Amino acid sequence: MSIRLVKAPISLLFSERTLDEALYAREFDRLGESDDDPIHHWLKLARAKGDTADTDPVLLNLIIELHRKIDALEMFLKNEEPQRVSLMHEAEIESIGFEHFKLSTELLEAGKEYYGRIAMPVHPKRDIAVFFKALDGSLAQITKMHERDEREWSAYLTARERVLIREARESKT
């Protein structure tokens, strides 16, 4: 089986799935609902009522992101941190595929399952939760990811491919 990977520098925190599977499953669910903050609930209700019909969607999204940034700044000033499960290992992902990723160093044991948080380098920056299985010491297959995160992962992969194609074209000329 041929796995196509694209270079993409991303950070990953992970632990073996069996260490605390219930706690990992709970965080997985919580991170999947990360858009369900108070401002997101308000926006859903406003859209359902039709209150946003005459609003520029780009401007609305920017205002919502500003609100979230202010919330994050407030949390920082109050020295509050989002509750996250402590994970044992930190690694750098060197390349990604639609259902796979490859670490820059061999930290995995083939056949074992893991839980991790991937720091997506997109706007807005956020962590995505993922369960994965090691195919060898550095190659992993994603076994579980939220649908919204899958779309973001695929979009990021596609964007990275475009960047690499552009760089290859520029280096030939």
PDB file of C-alpha atoms in Angstrom:
ATOM      1  CA  MET A   1       0.000   0.000   0.000  1.00  0.00           C
ATOM      2  CA  SER A   2       1.369   3.384  -1.021  1.00  0.00           C
ATOM      3  CA  ILE A   3       0.857   6.291   1.369  1.00  0.00           C
ATOM      4  CA  ARG A   4       1.221   9.785  -0.051  1.00  0.00           C
ATOM      5  CA  LEU A   5       2.544  12.324   2.442  1.00  0.00           C
ATOM      6  CA  VAL A   6       3.175  16.052   2.159  1.00  0.00           C
ATOM      7  CA  LYS A   7       5.718  17.970   4.231  1.00  0.00           C
ATOM      8  CA  ALA A   8       3.919  19.906   6.963  1.00  0.00           C
ATOM      9  CA  PRO A   9       5.541  21.011  10.226  1.00  0.00           C
ATOM     10  CA  ILE A  10       3.005  20.478  13.027  1.00  0.00           C
ATOM     11  CA  SER A  11       3.402  19.838  16.773  1.00  0.00           C
ATOM     12  CA  LEU A  12       1.877  16.826  18.520  1.00  0.00           C
ATOM     13  CA  LEU A  13       1.418  15.820  22.152  1.00  0.00           C
ATOM     14  CA  PHE A  14       0.488  12.179  22.699  1.00  0.00           C
ATOM     15  CA  SER A  15       0.285   9.212  25.051  1.00  0.00           C
ATOM     16  CA  GLU A  16      -0.473   5.542  24.704  1.00  0.00           C
ATOM     17  CA  ARG A  17      -4.237   5.081  24.535  1.00  0.00           C
ATOM     18  CA  THR A  18      -4.354   2.427  27.268  1.00  0.00           C
ATOM     19  CA  LEU A  19      -2.895   4.742  29.945  1.00  0.00           C
ATOM     20  CA  ASP A  20      -6.243   6.463  30.598  1.00  0.00           C
ATOM     21  CA  GLU A  21      -8.664   5.697  27.796  1.00  0.00           C
ATOM     22  CA  ALA A  22     -11.745   7.124  29.561  1.00  0.00           C
ATOM     23  CA  LEU A  23     -10.029  10.448  30.255  1.00  0.00           C
ATOM     24  CA  TYR A  24      -8.753  10.661  26.668  1.00  0.00           C
ATOM     25  CA  ALA A  25     -12.226   9.890  25.280  1.00  0.00           C
ATOM     26  CA  ARG A  26     -13.680  12.633  27.450  1.00  0.00           C
ATOM     27  CA  GLU A  27     -11.157  15.226  26.257  1.00  0.00           C
ATOM     28  CA  PHE A  28     -11.686  14.051  22.672  1.00  0.00           C
ATOM     29  CA  ASP A  29     -15.397  14.804  23.023  1.00  0.00           C
ATOM     30  CA  ARG A  30     -14.752  18.150  24.748  1.00  0.00           C
ATOM     31  CA  LEU A  31     -12.316  19.300  22.045  1.00  0.00           C
ATOM     32  CA  GLY A  32     -14.821  18.283  19.393  1.00  0.00           C
ATOM     33  CA  GLU A  33     -17.277  20.694  20.941  1.00  0.00           C
ATOM     34  CA  SER A  34     -14.722  23.514  21.179  1.00  0.00           C
ATOM     35  CA  ASP A  35     -16.826  25.674  18.888  1.00  0.00           C
ATOM     36  CA  ASP A  36     -19.669  25.429  21.384  1.00  0.00           C
ATOM     37  CA  ASP A  37     -18.594  28.397  23.470  1.00  0.00           C
ATOM     38  CA  PRO A  38     -21.147  31.055  24.505  1.00  0.00           C
ATOM     39  CA  ILE A  39     -20.521  33.258  21.458  1.00  0.00           C
ATOM     40  CA  HIS A  40     -20.978  30.254  19.154  1.00  0.00           C
ATOM     41  CA  HIS A  41     -24.291  29.373  20.850  1.00  0.00           C
ATOM     42  CA  TRP A  42     -25.448  32.969  20.418  1.00  0.00           C
ATOM     43  CA  LEU A  43     -24.475  32.913  16.748  1.00  0.00           C
ATOM     44  CA  LYS A  44     -26.331  29.625  16.139  1.00  0.00           C
ATOM     45  CA  LEU A  45     -29.483  31.092  17.679  1.00  0.00           C
ATOM     46  CA  ALA A  46     -29.131  34.331  15.728  1.00  0.00           C
ATOM     47  CA  ARG A  47     -28.699  32.413  12.465  1.00  0.00           C
ATOM     48  CA  ALA A  48     -31.681  30.171  13.261  1.00  0.00           C
ATOM     49  CA  LYS A  49     -33.861  33.260  13.829  1.00  0.00           C
ATOM     50  CA  GLY A  50     -32.575  34.850  10.622  1.00  0.00           C
ATOM     51  CA  ASP A  51     -31.040  37.775  12.499  1.00  0.00           C
ATOM     52  CA  THR A  52     -27.773  37.474  10.541  1.00  0.00           C
ATOM     53  CA  ALA A  53     -29.316  37.481   7.058  1.00  0.00           C
ATOM     54  CA  ASP A  54     -28.278  41.085   6.350  1.00  0.00           C
ATOM     55  CA  THR A  55     -24.818  40.734   7.949  1.00  0.00           C
ATOM     56  CA  ASP A  56     -21.573  40.340   6.034  1.00  0.00           C
ATOM     57  CA  PRO A  57     -20.411  36.801   6.992  1.00  0.00           C
ATOM     58  CA  VAL A  58     -16.710  37.665   6.795  1.00  0.00           C
ATOM     59  CA  LEU A  59     -17.130  40.664   9.069  1.00  0.00           C
ATOM     60  CA  LEU A  60     -19.248  38.618  11.484  1.00  0.00           C
ATOM     61  CA  ASN A  61     -16.596  35.891  11.657  1.00  0.00           C
ATOM     62  CA  LEU A  62     -13.871  38.452  12.282  1.00  0.00           C
ATOM     63  CA  ILE A  63     -15.867  40.016  15.124  1.00  0.00           C
ATOM     64  CA  ILE A  64     -16.456  36.579  16.657  1.00  0.00           C
ATOM     65  CA  GLU A  65     -12.755  35.765  16.441  1.00  0.00           C
ATOM     66  CA  LEU A  66     -11.935  39.105  18.089  1.00  0.00           C
ATOM     67  CA  HIS A  67     -14.360  38.217  20.872  1.00  0.00           C
ATOM     68  CA  ARG A  68     -12.624  34.854  21.321  1.00  0.00           C
ATOM     69  CA  LYS A  69      -9.218  36.551  21.380  1.00  0.00           C
ATOM     70  CA  ILE A  70     -10.429  38.922  24.089  1.00  0.00           C
ATOM     71  CA  ASP A  71     -11.722  35.903  26.045  1.00  0.00           C
ATOM     72  CA  ALA A  72      -8.316  34.212  25.641  1.00  0.00           C
ATOM     73  CA  LEU A  73      -6.530  37.384  26.728  1.00  0.00           C
ATOM     74  CA  GLU A  74      -8.795  37.626  29.757  1.00  0.00           C
ATOM     75  CA  MET A  75      -7.976  34.004  30.639  1.00  0.00           C
ATOM     76  CA  PHE A  76      -4.265  34.786  30.295  1.00  0.00           C
ATOM     77  CA  LEU A  77      -4.519  37.854  32.513  1.00  0.00           C
ATOM     78  CA  LYS A  78      -6.397  35.862  35.154  1.00  0.00           C
ATOM     79  CA  ASN A  79      -3.750  33.112  34.826  1.00  0.00           C
ATOM     80  CA  GLU A  80      -6.413  30.597  33.798  1.00  0.00           C
ATOM     81  CA  GLU A  81      -5.608  27.827  31.366  1.00  0.00           C
ATOM     82  CA  PRO A  82      -7.946  25.592  29.398  1.00  0.00           C
ATOM     83  CA  GLN A  83      -8.152  22.226  31.084  1.00  0.00           C
ATOM     84  CA  ARG A  84      -6.200  19.682  29.101  1.00  0.00           C
ATOM     85  CA  VAL A  85      -5.180  16.126  29.866  1.00  0.00           C
ATOM     86  CA  SER A  86      -1.493  15.703  30.587  1.00  0.00           C
ATOM     87  CA  LEU A  87       0.171  13.762  27.767  1.00  0.00           C
ATOM     88  CA  MET A  88       3.525  11.991  28.070  1.00  0.00           C
ATOM     89  CA  HIS A  89       5.283  12.681  24.759  1.00  0.00           C
ATOM     90  CA  GLU A  90       5.917  15.679  22.541  1.00  0.00           C
ATOM     91  CA  ALA A  91       6.864  15.277  18.901  1.00  0.00           C
ATOM     92  CA  GLU A  92       7.055  17.103  15.616  1.00  0.00           C
ATOM     93  CA  ILE A  93       5.070  15.842  12.659  1.00  0.00           C
ATOM     94  CA  GLU A  94       7.153  16.172   9.516  1.00  0.00           C
ATOM     95  CA  SER A  95       4.577  15.147   6.911  1.00  0.00           C
ATOM     96  CA  ILE A  96       0.870  14.425   6.644  1.00  0.00           C
ATOM     97  CA  GLY A  97      -1.586  12.568   4.433  1.00  0.00           C
ATOM     98  CA  PHE A  98      -5.369  12.403   4.473  1.00  0.00           C
ATOM     99  CA  GLU A  99      -5.362   9.509   6.963  1.00  0.00           C
ATOM    100  CA  HIS A 100      -1.701   9.341   8.037  1.00  0.00           C
ATOM    101  CA  PHE A 101       1.142  11.367   9.462  1.00  0.00           C
ATOM    102  CA  LYS A 102       4.853  10.798   9.961  1.00  0.00           C
ATOM    103  CA  LEU A 103       6.852  11.959  12.966  1.00  0.00           C
ATOM    104  CA  SER A 104      10.327  13.421  12.549  1.00  0.00           C
ATOM    105  CA  THR A 105      11.697  10.883  15.085  1.00  0.00           C
ATOM    106  CA  GLU A 106      10.808   7.298  15.886  1.00  0.00           C
ATOM    107  CA  LEU A 107       8.815   7.467  19.114  1.00  0.00           C
ATOM    108  CA  LEU A 108       6.008   5.023  18.372  1.00  0.00           C
ATOM    109  CA  GLU A 109       5.684   1.256  18.817  1.00  0.00           C
ATOM    110  CA  ALA A 110       4.201  -0.527  15.809  1.00  0.00           C
ATOM    111  CA  GLY A 111       0.683  -1.809  16.433  1.00  0.00           C
ATOM    112  CA  LYS A 112       0.029   0.331  19.522  1.00  0.00           C
ATOM    113  CA  GLU A 113      -2.786   2.844  19.698  1.00  0.00           C
ATOM    114  CA  TYR A 114      -2.347   6.412  20.924  1.00  0.00           C
ATOM    115  CA  TYR A 115      -4.316   9.531  21.781  1.00  0.00           C
ATOM    116  CA  GLY A 116      -2.958  12.943  20.876  1.00  0.00           C
ATOM    117  CA  ARG A 117      -3.561  16.643  20.402  1.00  0.00           C
ATOM    118  CA  ILE A 118      -2.339  18.260  17.225  1.00  0.00           C
ATOM    119  CA  ALA A 119      -1.691  22.020  17.263  1.00  0.00           C
ATOM    120  CA  MET A 120      -3.123  23.075  13.913  1.00  0.00           C
ATOM    121  CA  PRO A 121      -1.251  26.025  12.361  1.00  0.00           C
ATOM    122  CA  VAL A 122      -4.385  27.619  10.932  1.00  0.00           C
ATOM    123  CA  HIS A 123      -6.552  30.591  11.842  1.00  0.00           C
ATOM    124  CA  PRO A 124      -7.905  30.464  14.431  1.00  0.00           C
ATOM    125  CA  LYS A 125      -5.188  28.385  16.097  1.00  0.00           C
ATOM    126  CA  ARG A 126      -6.566  25.452  18.026  1.00  0.00           C
ATOM    127  CA  ASP A 127      -5.839  21.892  19.062  1.00  0.00           C
ATOM    128  CA  ILE A 128      -7.537  18.936  17.451  1.00  0.00           C
ATOM    129  CA  ALA A 129      -7.953  15.630  19.220  1.00  0.00           C
ATOM    130  CA  VAL A 130      -7.003  12.446  17.416  1.00  0.00           C
ATOM    131  CA  PHE A 131      -6.696   8.734  18.071  1.00  0.00           C
ATOM    132  CA  PHE A 132      -4.099   6.968  15.951  1.00  0.00           C
ATOM    133  CA  LYS A 133      -2.352   3.631  15.457  1.00  0.00           C
ATOM    134  CA  ALA A 134       1.379   3.283  14.900  1.00  0.00           C
ATOM    135  CA  LEU A 135       2.255   1.482  11.656  1.00  0.00           C
ATOM    136  CA  ASP A 136       5.972   1.663  12.509  1.00  0.00           C
ATOM    137  CA  GLY A 137       8.249   3.777  14.702  1.00  0.00           C
ATOM    138  CA  SER A 138       7.283   7.079  13.053  1.00  0.00           C
ATOM    139  CA  LEU A 139       4.328   6.457  10.712  1.00  0.00           C
ATOM    140  CA  ALA A 140       0.807   6.615  12.138  1.00  0.00           C
ATOM    141  CA  GLN A 141      -2.672   6.026  10.780  1.00  0.00           C
ATOM    142  CA  ILE A 142      -5.470   8.236  12.105  1.00  0.00           C
ATOM    143  CA  THR A 143      -8.265   6.045  13.466  1.00  0.00           C
ATOM    144  CA  LYS A 144     -10.600   8.663  14.941  1.00  0.00           C
ATOM    145  CA  MET A 145     -11.004  12.390  14.370  1.00  0.00           C
ATOM    146  CA  HIS A 146     -14.033  14.699  14.547  1.00  0.00           C
ATOM    147  CA  GLU A 147     -15.711  15.427  11.220  1.00  0.00           C
ATOM    148  CA  ARG A 148     -15.039  19.175  11.430  1.00  0.00           C
ATOM    149  CA  ASP A 149     -11.374  18.448  12.232  1.00  0.00           C
ATOM    150  CA  GLU A 150     -11.162  16.079   9.250  1.00  0.00           C
ATOM    151  CA  ARG A 151     -12.296  18.905   6.967  1.00  0.00           C
ATOM    152  CA  GLU A 152      -9.736  21.279   8.482  1.00  0.00           C
ATOM    153  CA  TRP A 153      -6.993  18.615   8.248  1.00  0.00           C
ATOM    154  CA  SER A 154      -7.818  17.980   4.572  1.00  0.00           C
ATOM    155  CA  ALA A 155      -7.931  21.699   3.799  1.00  0.00           C
ATOM    156  CA  TYR A 156      -4.541  22.201   5.470  1.00  0.00           C
ATOM    157  CA  LEU A 157      -3.080  19.240   3.533  1.00  0.00           C
ATOM    158  CA  THR A 158      -4.373  20.674   0.265  1.00  0.00           C
ATOM    159  CA  ALA A 159      -2.964  24.116   1.095  1.00  0.00           C
ATOM    160  CA  ARG A 160       0.445  22.577   1.909  1.00  0.00           C
ATOM    161  CA  GLU A 161       0.416  20.698  -1.415  1.00  0.00           C
ATOM    162  CA  ARG A 162      -0.249  23.946  -3.275  1.00  0.00           C
ATOM    163  CA  VAL A 163       2.609  25.689  -1.474  1.00  0.00           C
ATOM    164  CA  LEU A 164       5.025  22.856  -2.299  1.00  0.00           C
ATOM    165  CA  ILE A 165       3.925  22.778  -5.956  1.00  0.00           C
ATOM    166  CA  ARG A 166       4.443  26.550  -6.190  1.00  0.00           C
ATOM    167  CA  GLU A 167       7.895  26.261  -4.606  1.00  0.00           C
ATOM    168  CA  ALA A 168       8.845  23.446  -7.005  1.00  0.00           C
ATOM    169  CA  ARG A 169       7.758  25.535 -10.018  1.00  0.00           C
ATOM    170  CA  GLU A 170       9.701  28.557  -8.791  1.00  0.00           C
ATOM    171  CA  SER A 171      12.874  26.527  -8.232  1.00  0.00           C
ATOM    172  CA  LYS A 172      12.744  25.222 -11.848  1.00  0.00           C
ATOM    173  CA  THR A 173      12.741  28.728 -13.317  1.00  0.00           C
TER     174      THR A 173
END
